PDB file of C-alpha atoms in Angstrom:
ATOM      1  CA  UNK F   1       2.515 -14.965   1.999  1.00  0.00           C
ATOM      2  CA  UNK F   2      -0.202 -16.064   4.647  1.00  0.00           C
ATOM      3  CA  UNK F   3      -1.347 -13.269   6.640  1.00  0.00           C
ATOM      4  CA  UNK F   4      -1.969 -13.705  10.345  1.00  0.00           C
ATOM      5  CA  UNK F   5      -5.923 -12.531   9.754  1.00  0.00           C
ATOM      6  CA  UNK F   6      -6.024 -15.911   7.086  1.00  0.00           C
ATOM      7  CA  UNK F   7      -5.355 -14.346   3.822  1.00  0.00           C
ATOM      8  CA  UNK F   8      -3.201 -14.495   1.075  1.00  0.00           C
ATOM      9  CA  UNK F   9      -1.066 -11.646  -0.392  1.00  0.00           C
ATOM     10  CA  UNK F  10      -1.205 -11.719  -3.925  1.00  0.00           C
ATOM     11  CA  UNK F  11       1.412 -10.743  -6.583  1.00  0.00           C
ATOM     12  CA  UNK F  12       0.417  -7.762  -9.073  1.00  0.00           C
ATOM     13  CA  UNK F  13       0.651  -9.980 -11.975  1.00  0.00           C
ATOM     14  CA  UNK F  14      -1.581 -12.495 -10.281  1.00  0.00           C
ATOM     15  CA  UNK F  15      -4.114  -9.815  -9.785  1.00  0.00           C
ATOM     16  CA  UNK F  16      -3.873  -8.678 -13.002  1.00  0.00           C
ATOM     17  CA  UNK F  17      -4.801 -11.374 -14.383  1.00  0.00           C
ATOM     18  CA  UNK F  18      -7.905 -12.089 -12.060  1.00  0.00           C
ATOM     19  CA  UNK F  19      -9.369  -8.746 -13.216  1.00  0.00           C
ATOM     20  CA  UNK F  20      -9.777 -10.335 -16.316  1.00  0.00           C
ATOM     21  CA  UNK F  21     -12.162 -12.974 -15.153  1.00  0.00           C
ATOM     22  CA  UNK F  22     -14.854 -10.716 -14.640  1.00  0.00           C
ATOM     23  CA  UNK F  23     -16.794  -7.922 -16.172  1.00  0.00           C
ATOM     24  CA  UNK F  24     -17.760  -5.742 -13.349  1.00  0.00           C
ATOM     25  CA  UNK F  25     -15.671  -3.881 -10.868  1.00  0.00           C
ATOM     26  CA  UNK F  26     -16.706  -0.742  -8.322  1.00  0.00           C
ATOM     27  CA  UNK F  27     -14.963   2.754  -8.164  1.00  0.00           C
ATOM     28  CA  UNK F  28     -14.605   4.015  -4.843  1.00  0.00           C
ATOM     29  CA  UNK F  29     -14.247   7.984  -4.412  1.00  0.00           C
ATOM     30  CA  UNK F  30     -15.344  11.220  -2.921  1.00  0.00           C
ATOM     31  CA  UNK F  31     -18.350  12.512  -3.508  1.00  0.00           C
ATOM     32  CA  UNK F  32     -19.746  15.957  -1.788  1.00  0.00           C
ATOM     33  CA  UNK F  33     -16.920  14.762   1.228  1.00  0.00           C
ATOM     34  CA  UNK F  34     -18.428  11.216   1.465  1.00  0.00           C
ATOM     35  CA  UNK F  35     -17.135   8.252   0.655  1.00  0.00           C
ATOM     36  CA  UNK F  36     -19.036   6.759  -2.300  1.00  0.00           C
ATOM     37  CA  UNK F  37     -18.739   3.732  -4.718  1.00  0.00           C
ATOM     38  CA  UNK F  38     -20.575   2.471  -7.908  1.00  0.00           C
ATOM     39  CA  UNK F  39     -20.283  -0.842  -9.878  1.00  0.00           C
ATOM     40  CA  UNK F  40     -19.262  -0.533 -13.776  1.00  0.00           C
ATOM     41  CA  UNK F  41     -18.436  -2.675 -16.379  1.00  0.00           C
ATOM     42  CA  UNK F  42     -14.481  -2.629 -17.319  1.00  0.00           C
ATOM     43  CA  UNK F  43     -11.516  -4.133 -18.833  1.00  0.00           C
ATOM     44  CA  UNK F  44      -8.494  -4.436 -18.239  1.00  0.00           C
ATOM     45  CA  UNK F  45      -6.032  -2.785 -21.462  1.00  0.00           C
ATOM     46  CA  UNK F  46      -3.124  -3.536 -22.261  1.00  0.00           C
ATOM     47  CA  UNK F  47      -0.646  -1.588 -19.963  1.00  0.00           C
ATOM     48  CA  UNK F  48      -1.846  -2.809 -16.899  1.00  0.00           C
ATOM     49  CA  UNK F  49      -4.574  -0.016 -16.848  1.00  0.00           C
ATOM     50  CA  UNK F  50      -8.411  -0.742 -15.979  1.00  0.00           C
ATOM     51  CA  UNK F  51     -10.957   1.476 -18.583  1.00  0.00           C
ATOM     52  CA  UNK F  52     -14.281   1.964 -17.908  1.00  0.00           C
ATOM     53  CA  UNK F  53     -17.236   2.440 -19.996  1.00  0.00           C
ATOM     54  CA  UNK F  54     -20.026   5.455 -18.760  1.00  0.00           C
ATOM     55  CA  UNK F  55     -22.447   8.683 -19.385  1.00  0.00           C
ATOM     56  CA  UNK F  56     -20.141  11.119 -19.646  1.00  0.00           C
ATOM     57  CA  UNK F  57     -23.262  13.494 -17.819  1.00  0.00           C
ATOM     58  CA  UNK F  58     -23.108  11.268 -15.270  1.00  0.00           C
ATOM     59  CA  UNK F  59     -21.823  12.463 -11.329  1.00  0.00           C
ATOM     60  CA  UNK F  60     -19.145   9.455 -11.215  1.00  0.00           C
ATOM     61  CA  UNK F  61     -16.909  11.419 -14.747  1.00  0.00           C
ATOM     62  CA  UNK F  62     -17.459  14.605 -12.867  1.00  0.00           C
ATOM     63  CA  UNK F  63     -16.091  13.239  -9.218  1.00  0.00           C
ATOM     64  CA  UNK F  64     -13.269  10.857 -10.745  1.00  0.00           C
ATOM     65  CA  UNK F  65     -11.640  13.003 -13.661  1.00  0.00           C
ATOM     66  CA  UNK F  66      -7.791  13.712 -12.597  1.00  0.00           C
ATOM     67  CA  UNK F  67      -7.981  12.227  -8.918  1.00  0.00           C
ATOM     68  CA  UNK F  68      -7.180   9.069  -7.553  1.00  0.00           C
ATOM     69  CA  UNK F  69      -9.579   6.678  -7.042  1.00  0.00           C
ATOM     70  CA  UNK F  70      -9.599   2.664  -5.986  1.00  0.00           C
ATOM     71  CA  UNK F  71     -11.011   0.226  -8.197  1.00  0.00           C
ATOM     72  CA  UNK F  72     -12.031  -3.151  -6.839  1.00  0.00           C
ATOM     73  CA  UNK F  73     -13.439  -6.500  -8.324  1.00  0.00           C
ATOM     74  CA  UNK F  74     -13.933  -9.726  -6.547  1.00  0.00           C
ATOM     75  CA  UNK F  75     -15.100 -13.252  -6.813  1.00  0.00           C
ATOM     76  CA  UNK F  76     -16.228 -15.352  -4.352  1.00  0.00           C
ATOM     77  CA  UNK F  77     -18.177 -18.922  -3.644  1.00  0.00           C
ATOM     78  CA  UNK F  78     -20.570 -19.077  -0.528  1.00  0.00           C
ATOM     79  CA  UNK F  79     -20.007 -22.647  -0.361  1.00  0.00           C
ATOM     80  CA  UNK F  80     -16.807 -23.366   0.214  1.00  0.00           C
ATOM     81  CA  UNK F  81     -15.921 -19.419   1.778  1.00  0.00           C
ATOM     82  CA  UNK F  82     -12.651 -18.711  -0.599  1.00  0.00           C
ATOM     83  CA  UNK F  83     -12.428 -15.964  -3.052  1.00  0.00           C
ATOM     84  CA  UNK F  84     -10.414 -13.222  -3.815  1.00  0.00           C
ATOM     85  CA  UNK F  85     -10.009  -9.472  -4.116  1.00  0.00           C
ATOM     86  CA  UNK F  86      -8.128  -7.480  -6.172  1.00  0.00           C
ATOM     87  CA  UNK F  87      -7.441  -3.272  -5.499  1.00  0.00           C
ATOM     88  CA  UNK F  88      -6.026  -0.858  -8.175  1.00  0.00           C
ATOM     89  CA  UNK F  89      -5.580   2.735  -6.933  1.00  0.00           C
ATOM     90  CA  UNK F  90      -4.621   5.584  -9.040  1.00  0.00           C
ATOM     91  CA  UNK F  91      -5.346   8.297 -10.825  1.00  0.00           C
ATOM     92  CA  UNK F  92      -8.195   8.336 -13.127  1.00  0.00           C
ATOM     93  CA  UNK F  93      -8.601  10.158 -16.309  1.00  0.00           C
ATOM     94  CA  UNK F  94     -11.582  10.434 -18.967  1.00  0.00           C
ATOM     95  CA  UNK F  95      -9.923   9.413 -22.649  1.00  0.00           C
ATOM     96  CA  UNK F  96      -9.752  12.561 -24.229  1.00  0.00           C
ATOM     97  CA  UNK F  97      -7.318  11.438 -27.718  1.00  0.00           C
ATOM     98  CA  UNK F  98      -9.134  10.397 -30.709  1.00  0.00           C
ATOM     99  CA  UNK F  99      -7.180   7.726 -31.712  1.00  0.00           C
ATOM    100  CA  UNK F 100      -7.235   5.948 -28.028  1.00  0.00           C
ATOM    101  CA  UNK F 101     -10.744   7.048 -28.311  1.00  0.00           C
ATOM    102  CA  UNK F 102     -11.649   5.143 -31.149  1.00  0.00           C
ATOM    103  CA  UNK F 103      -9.601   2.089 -30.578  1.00  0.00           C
ATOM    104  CA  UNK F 104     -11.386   1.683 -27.232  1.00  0.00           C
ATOM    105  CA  UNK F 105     -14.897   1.737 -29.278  1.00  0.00           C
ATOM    106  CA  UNK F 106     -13.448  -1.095 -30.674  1.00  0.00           C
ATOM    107  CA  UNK F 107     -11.572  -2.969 -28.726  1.00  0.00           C
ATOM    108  CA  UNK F 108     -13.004  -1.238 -24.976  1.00  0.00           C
ATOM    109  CA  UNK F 109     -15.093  -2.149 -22.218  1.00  0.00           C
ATOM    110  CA  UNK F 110     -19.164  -1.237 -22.627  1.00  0.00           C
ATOM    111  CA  UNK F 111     -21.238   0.341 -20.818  1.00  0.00           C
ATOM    112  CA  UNK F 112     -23.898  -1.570 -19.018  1.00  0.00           C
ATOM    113  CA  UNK F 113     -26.608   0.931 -19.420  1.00  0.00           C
ATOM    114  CA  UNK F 114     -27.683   2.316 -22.437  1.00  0.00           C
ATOM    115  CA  UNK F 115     -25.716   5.951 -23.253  1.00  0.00           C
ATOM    116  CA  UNK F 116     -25.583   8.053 -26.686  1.00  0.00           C
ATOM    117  CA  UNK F 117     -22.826  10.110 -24.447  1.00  0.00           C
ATOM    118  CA  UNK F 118     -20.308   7.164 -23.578  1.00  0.00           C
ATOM    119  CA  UNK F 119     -16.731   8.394 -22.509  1.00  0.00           C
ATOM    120  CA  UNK F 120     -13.689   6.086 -21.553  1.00  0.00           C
ATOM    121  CA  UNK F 121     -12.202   6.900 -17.647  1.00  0.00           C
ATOM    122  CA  UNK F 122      -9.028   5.203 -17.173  1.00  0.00           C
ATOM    123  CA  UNK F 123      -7.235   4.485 -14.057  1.00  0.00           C
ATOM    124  CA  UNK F 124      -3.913   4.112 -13.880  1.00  0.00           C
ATOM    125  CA  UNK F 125      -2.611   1.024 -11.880  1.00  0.00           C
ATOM    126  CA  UNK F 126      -0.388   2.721  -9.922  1.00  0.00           C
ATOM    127  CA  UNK F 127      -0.915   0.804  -6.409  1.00  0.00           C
ATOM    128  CA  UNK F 128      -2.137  -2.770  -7.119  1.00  0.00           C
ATOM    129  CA  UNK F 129      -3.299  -5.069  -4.160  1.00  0.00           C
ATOM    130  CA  UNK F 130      -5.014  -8.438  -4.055  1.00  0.00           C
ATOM    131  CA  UNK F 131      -5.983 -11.190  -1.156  1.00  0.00           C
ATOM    132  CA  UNK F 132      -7.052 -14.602  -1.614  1.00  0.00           C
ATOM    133  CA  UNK F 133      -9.073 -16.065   1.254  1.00  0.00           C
ATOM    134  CA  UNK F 134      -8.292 -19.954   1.280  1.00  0.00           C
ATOM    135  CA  UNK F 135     -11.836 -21.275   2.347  1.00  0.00           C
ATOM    136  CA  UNK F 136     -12.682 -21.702   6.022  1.00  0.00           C
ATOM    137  CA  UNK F 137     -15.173 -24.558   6.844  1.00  0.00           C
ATOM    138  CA  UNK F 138     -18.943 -23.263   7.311  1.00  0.00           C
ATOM    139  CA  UNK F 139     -20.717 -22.380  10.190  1.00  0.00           C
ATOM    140  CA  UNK F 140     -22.029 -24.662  12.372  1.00  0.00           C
TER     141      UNK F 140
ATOM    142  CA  UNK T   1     -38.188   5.924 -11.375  1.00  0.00           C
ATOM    143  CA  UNK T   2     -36.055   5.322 -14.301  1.00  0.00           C
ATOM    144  CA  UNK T   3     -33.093   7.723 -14.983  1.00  0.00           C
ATOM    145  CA  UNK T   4     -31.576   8.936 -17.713  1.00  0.00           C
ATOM    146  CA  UNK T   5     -28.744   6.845 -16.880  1.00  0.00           C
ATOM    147  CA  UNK T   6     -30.569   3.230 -17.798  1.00  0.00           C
ATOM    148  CA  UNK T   7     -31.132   2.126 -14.391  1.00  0.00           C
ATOM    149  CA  UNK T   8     -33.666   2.069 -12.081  1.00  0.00           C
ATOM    150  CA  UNK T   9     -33.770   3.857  -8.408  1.00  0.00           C
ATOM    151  CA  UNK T  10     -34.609   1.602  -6.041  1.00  0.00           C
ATOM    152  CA  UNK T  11     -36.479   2.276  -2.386  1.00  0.00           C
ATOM    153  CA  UNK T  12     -35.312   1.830   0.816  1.00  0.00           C
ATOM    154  CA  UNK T  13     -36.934  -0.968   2.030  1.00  0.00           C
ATOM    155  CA  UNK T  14     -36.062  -2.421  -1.354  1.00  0.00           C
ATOM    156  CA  UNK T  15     -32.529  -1.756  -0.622  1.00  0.00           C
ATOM    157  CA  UNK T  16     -32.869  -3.715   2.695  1.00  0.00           C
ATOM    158  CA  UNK T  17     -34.303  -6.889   1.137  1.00  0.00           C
ATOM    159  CA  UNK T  18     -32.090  -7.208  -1.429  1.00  0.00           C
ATOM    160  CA  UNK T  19     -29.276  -6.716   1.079  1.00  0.00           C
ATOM    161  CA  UNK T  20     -29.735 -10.119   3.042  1.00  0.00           C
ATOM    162  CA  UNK T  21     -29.202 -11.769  -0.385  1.00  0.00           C
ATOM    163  CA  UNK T  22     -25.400 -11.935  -0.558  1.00  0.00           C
ATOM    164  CA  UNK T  23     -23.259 -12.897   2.145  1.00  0.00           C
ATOM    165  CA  UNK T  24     -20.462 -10.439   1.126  1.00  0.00           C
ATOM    166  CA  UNK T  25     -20.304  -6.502   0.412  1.00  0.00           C
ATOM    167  CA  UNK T  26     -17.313  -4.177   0.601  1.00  0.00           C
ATOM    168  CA  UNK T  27     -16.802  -1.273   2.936  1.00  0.00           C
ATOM    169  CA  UNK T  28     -15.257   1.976   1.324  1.00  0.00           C
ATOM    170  CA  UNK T  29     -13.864   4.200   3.822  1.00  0.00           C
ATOM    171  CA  UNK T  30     -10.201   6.248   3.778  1.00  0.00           C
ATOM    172  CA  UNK T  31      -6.806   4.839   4.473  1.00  0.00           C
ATOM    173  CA  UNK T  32      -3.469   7.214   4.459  1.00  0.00           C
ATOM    174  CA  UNK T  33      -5.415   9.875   2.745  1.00  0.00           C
ATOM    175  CA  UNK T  34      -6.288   7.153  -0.023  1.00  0.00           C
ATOM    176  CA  UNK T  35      -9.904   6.129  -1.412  1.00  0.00           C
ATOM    177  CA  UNK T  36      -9.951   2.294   0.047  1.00  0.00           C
ATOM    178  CA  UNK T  37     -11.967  -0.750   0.011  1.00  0.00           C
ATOM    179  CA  UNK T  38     -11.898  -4.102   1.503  1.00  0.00           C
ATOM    180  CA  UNK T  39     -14.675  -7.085   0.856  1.00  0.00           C
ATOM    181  CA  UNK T  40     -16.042  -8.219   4.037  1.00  0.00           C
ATOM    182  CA  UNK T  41     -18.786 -10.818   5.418  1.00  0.00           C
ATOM    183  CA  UNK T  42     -21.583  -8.719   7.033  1.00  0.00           C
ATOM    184  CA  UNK T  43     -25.558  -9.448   7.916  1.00  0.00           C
ATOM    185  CA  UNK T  44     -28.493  -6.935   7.750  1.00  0.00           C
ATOM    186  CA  UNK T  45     -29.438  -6.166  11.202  1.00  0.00           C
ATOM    187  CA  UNK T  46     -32.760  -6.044  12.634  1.00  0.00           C
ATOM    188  CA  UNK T  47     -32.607  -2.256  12.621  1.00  0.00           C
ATOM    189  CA  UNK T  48     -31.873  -2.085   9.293  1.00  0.00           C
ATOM    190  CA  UNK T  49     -27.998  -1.490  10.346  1.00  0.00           C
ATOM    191  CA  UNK T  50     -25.584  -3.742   8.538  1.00  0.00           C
ATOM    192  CA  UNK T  51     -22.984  -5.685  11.286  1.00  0.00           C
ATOM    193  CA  UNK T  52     -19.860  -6.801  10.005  1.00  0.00           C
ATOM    194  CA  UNK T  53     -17.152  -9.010  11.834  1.00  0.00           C
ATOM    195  CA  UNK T  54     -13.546  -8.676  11.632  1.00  0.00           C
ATOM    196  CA  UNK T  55     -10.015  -9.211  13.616  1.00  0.00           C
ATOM    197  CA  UNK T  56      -9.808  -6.581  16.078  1.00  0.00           C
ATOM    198  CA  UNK T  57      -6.235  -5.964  15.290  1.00  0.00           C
ATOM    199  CA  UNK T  58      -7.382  -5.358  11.720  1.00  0.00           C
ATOM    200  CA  UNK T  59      -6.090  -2.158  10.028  1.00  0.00           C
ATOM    201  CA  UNK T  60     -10.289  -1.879   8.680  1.00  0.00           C
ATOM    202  CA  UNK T  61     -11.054  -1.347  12.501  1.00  0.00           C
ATOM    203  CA  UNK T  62      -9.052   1.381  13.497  1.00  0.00           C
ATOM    204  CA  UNK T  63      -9.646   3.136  10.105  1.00  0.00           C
ATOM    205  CA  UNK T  64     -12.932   3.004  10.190  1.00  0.00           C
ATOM    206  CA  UNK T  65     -14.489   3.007  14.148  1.00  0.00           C
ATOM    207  CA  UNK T  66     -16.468   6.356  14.925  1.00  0.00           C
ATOM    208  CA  UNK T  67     -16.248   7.458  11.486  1.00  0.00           C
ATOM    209  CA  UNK T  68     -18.618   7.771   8.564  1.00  0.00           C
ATOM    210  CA  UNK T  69     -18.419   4.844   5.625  1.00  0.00           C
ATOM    211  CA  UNK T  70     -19.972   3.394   2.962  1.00  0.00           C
ATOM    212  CA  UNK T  71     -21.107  -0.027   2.672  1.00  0.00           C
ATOM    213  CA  UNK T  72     -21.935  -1.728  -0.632  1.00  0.00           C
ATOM    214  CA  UNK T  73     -23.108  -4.912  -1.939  1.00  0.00           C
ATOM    215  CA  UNK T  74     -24.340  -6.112  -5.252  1.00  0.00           C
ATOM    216  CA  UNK T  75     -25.097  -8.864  -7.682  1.00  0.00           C
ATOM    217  CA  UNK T  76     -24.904  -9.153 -11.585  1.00  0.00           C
ATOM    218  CA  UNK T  77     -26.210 -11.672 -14.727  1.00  0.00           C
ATOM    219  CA  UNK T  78     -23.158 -10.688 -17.123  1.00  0.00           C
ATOM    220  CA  UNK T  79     -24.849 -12.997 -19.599  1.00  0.00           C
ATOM    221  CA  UNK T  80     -28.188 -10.463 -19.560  1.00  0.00           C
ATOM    222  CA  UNK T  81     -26.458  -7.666 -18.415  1.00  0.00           C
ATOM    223  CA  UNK T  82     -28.938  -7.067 -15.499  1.00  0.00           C
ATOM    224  CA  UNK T  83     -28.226  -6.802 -11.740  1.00  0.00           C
ATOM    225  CA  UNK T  84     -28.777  -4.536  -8.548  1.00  0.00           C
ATOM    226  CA  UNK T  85     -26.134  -2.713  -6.609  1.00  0.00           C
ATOM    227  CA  UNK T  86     -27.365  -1.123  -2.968  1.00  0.00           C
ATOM    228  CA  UNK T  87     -24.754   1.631  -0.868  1.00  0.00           C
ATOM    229  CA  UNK T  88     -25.644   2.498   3.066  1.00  0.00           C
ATOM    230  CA  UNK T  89     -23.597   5.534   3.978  1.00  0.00           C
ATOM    231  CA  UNK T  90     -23.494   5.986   7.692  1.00  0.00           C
ATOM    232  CA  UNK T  91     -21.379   6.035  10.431  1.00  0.00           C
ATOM    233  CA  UNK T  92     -19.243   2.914  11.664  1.00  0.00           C
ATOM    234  CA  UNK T  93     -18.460   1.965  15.491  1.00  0.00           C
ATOM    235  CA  UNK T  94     -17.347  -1.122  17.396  1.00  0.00           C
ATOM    236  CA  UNK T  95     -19.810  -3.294  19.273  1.00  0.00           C
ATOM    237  CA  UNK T  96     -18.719  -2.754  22.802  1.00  0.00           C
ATOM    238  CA  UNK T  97     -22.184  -3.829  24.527  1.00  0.00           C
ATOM    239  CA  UNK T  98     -20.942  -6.803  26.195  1.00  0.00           C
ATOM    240  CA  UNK T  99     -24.912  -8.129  25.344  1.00  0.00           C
ATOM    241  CA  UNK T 100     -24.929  -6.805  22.024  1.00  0.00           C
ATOM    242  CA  UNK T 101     -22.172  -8.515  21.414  1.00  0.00           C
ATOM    243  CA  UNK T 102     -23.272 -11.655  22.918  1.00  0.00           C
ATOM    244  CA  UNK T 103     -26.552 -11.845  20.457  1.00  0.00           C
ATOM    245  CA  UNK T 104     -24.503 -11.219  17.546  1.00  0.00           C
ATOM    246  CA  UNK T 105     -21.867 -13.963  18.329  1.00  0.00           C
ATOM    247  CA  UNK T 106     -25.022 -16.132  17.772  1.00  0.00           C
ATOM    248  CA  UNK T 107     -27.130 -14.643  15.339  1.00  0.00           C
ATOM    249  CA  UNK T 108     -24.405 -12.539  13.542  1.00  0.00           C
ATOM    250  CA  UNK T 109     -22.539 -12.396  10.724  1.00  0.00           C
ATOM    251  CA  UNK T 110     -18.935 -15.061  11.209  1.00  0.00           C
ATOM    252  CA  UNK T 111     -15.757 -13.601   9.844  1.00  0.00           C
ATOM    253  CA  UNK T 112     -14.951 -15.522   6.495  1.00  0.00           C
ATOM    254  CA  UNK T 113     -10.982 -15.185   7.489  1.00  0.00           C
ATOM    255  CA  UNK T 114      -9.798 -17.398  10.763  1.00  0.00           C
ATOM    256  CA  UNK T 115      -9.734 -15.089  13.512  1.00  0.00           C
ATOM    257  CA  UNK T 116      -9.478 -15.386  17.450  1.00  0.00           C
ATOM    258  CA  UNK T 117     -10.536 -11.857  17.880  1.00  0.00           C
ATOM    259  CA  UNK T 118     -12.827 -10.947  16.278  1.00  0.00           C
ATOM    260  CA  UNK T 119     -15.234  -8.221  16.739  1.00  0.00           C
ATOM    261  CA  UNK T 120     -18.800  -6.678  15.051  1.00  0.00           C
ATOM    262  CA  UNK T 121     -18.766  -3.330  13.692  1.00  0.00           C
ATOM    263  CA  UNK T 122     -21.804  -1.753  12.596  1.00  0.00           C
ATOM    264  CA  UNK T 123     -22.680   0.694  10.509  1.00  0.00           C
ATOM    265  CA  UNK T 124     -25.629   3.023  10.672  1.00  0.00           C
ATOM    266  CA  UNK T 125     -27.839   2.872   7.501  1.00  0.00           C
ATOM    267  CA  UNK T 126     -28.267   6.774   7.511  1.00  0.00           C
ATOM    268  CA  UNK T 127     -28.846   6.887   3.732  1.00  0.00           C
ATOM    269  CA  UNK T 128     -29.428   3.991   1.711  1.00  0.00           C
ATOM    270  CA  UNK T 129     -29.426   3.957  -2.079  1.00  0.00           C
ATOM    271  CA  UNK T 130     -29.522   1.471  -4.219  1.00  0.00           C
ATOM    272  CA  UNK T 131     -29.716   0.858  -8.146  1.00  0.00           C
ATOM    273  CA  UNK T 132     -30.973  -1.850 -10.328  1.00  0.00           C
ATOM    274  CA  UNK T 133     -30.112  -2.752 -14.207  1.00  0.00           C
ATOM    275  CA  UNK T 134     -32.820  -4.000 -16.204  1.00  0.00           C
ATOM    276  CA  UNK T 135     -30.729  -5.766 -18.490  1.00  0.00           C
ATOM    277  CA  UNK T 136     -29.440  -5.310 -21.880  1.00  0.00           C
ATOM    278  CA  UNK T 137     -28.585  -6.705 -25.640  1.00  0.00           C
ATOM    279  CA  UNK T 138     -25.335  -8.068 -25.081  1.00  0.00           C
ATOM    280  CA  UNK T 139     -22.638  -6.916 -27.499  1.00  0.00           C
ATOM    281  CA  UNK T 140     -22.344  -7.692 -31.286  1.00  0.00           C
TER     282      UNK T 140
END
């Protein structure tokens, strides 16, 4: 579907499968009543969930354990002014079983800065969005 | 200063210079209650404000005029892990200055979707953070 303001809709399992192209999405929250936002490596697992890798001391476990949250990754080229963006909001949870624990060691996302304290947060893809912009000649 | 966390705090003016790198950043406001976040086309202004342009009949203009967002932009190596993510937190309004308007249409930042309505929206840098990765071993 083309949108009158020149984007694409796209289908959840076509944005699914974009979030696997890339390594590094941004969680977008509340913090102290302000809307706040920090990039994070992730992957997507296997039920359509995205898991994140960080310090469990940090502020972004604290502010994101049991609410909902939005989750966004992108790509986009400069050049030619196309891309696309894909939204998952729900609610996220730190990985508290063992056994999901330890499979996600394996098989998980990692974190991008060094931790000795690493905990899992997943969201749950309850809402999933996406838009694909087309390309639009340059300026000028 | 380096934190705890594995990154690195970046300064203000930092923040600002590393800003008019990318082309694209993603403002994080509140839609329907929910956390939301939409990529967008923006320039650093000359008072360190960042101006974005969108379709006035957007659903990102009336969510977000006279009220206090976030703004972020970023960019990321995955191959050495390293990159820099900057957030200005400030308030959001519509460029109604029929001159102010006029200088951006020249010098501003062009909507990356067709549009024959466009308008600028700024948003006040009021706090500015920003965060860089030094880089890590990959994996394995």
């Amino acid at each position: 579907m083309i949108h009158s303001e020149g984007f694409r809709s796209l289908g959840r399992q076509e944005c699914l499968r974009l979030l696997a192209e890339v390594p590094v999405g941004r969680v977008v929250y509340t913090r102290q009543a302000l809307p706040a936002v920090q990039p994070v490596g992730f992957v997507p697992d296997t039920d359509s969930s995205v898991v994140l890798c960080t310090s469990a001391a940090s502020g972004l476990v604290r502010a994101v354990d049991g609410v909902v949250v939005a989750f966004e990754a992108d790509a986009f080229d400069a050049g030619s002014r196309s891309g696309w963006s894909v939204v998952v909001t729900g609610r996220a949870a730190v990985v508290t079983d063992p056994a999901e624990h330890e499979r996600l060691l394996r098989t998980g996302p990692r974190s991008w800065v060094p931790t000795h304290d690493g905990v899992f947060v997943r969201i749950e893809a309850e809402m999933v969005t996406g838009r694909e912009l087309v390309g639009l000649p340059g300026p000028g």
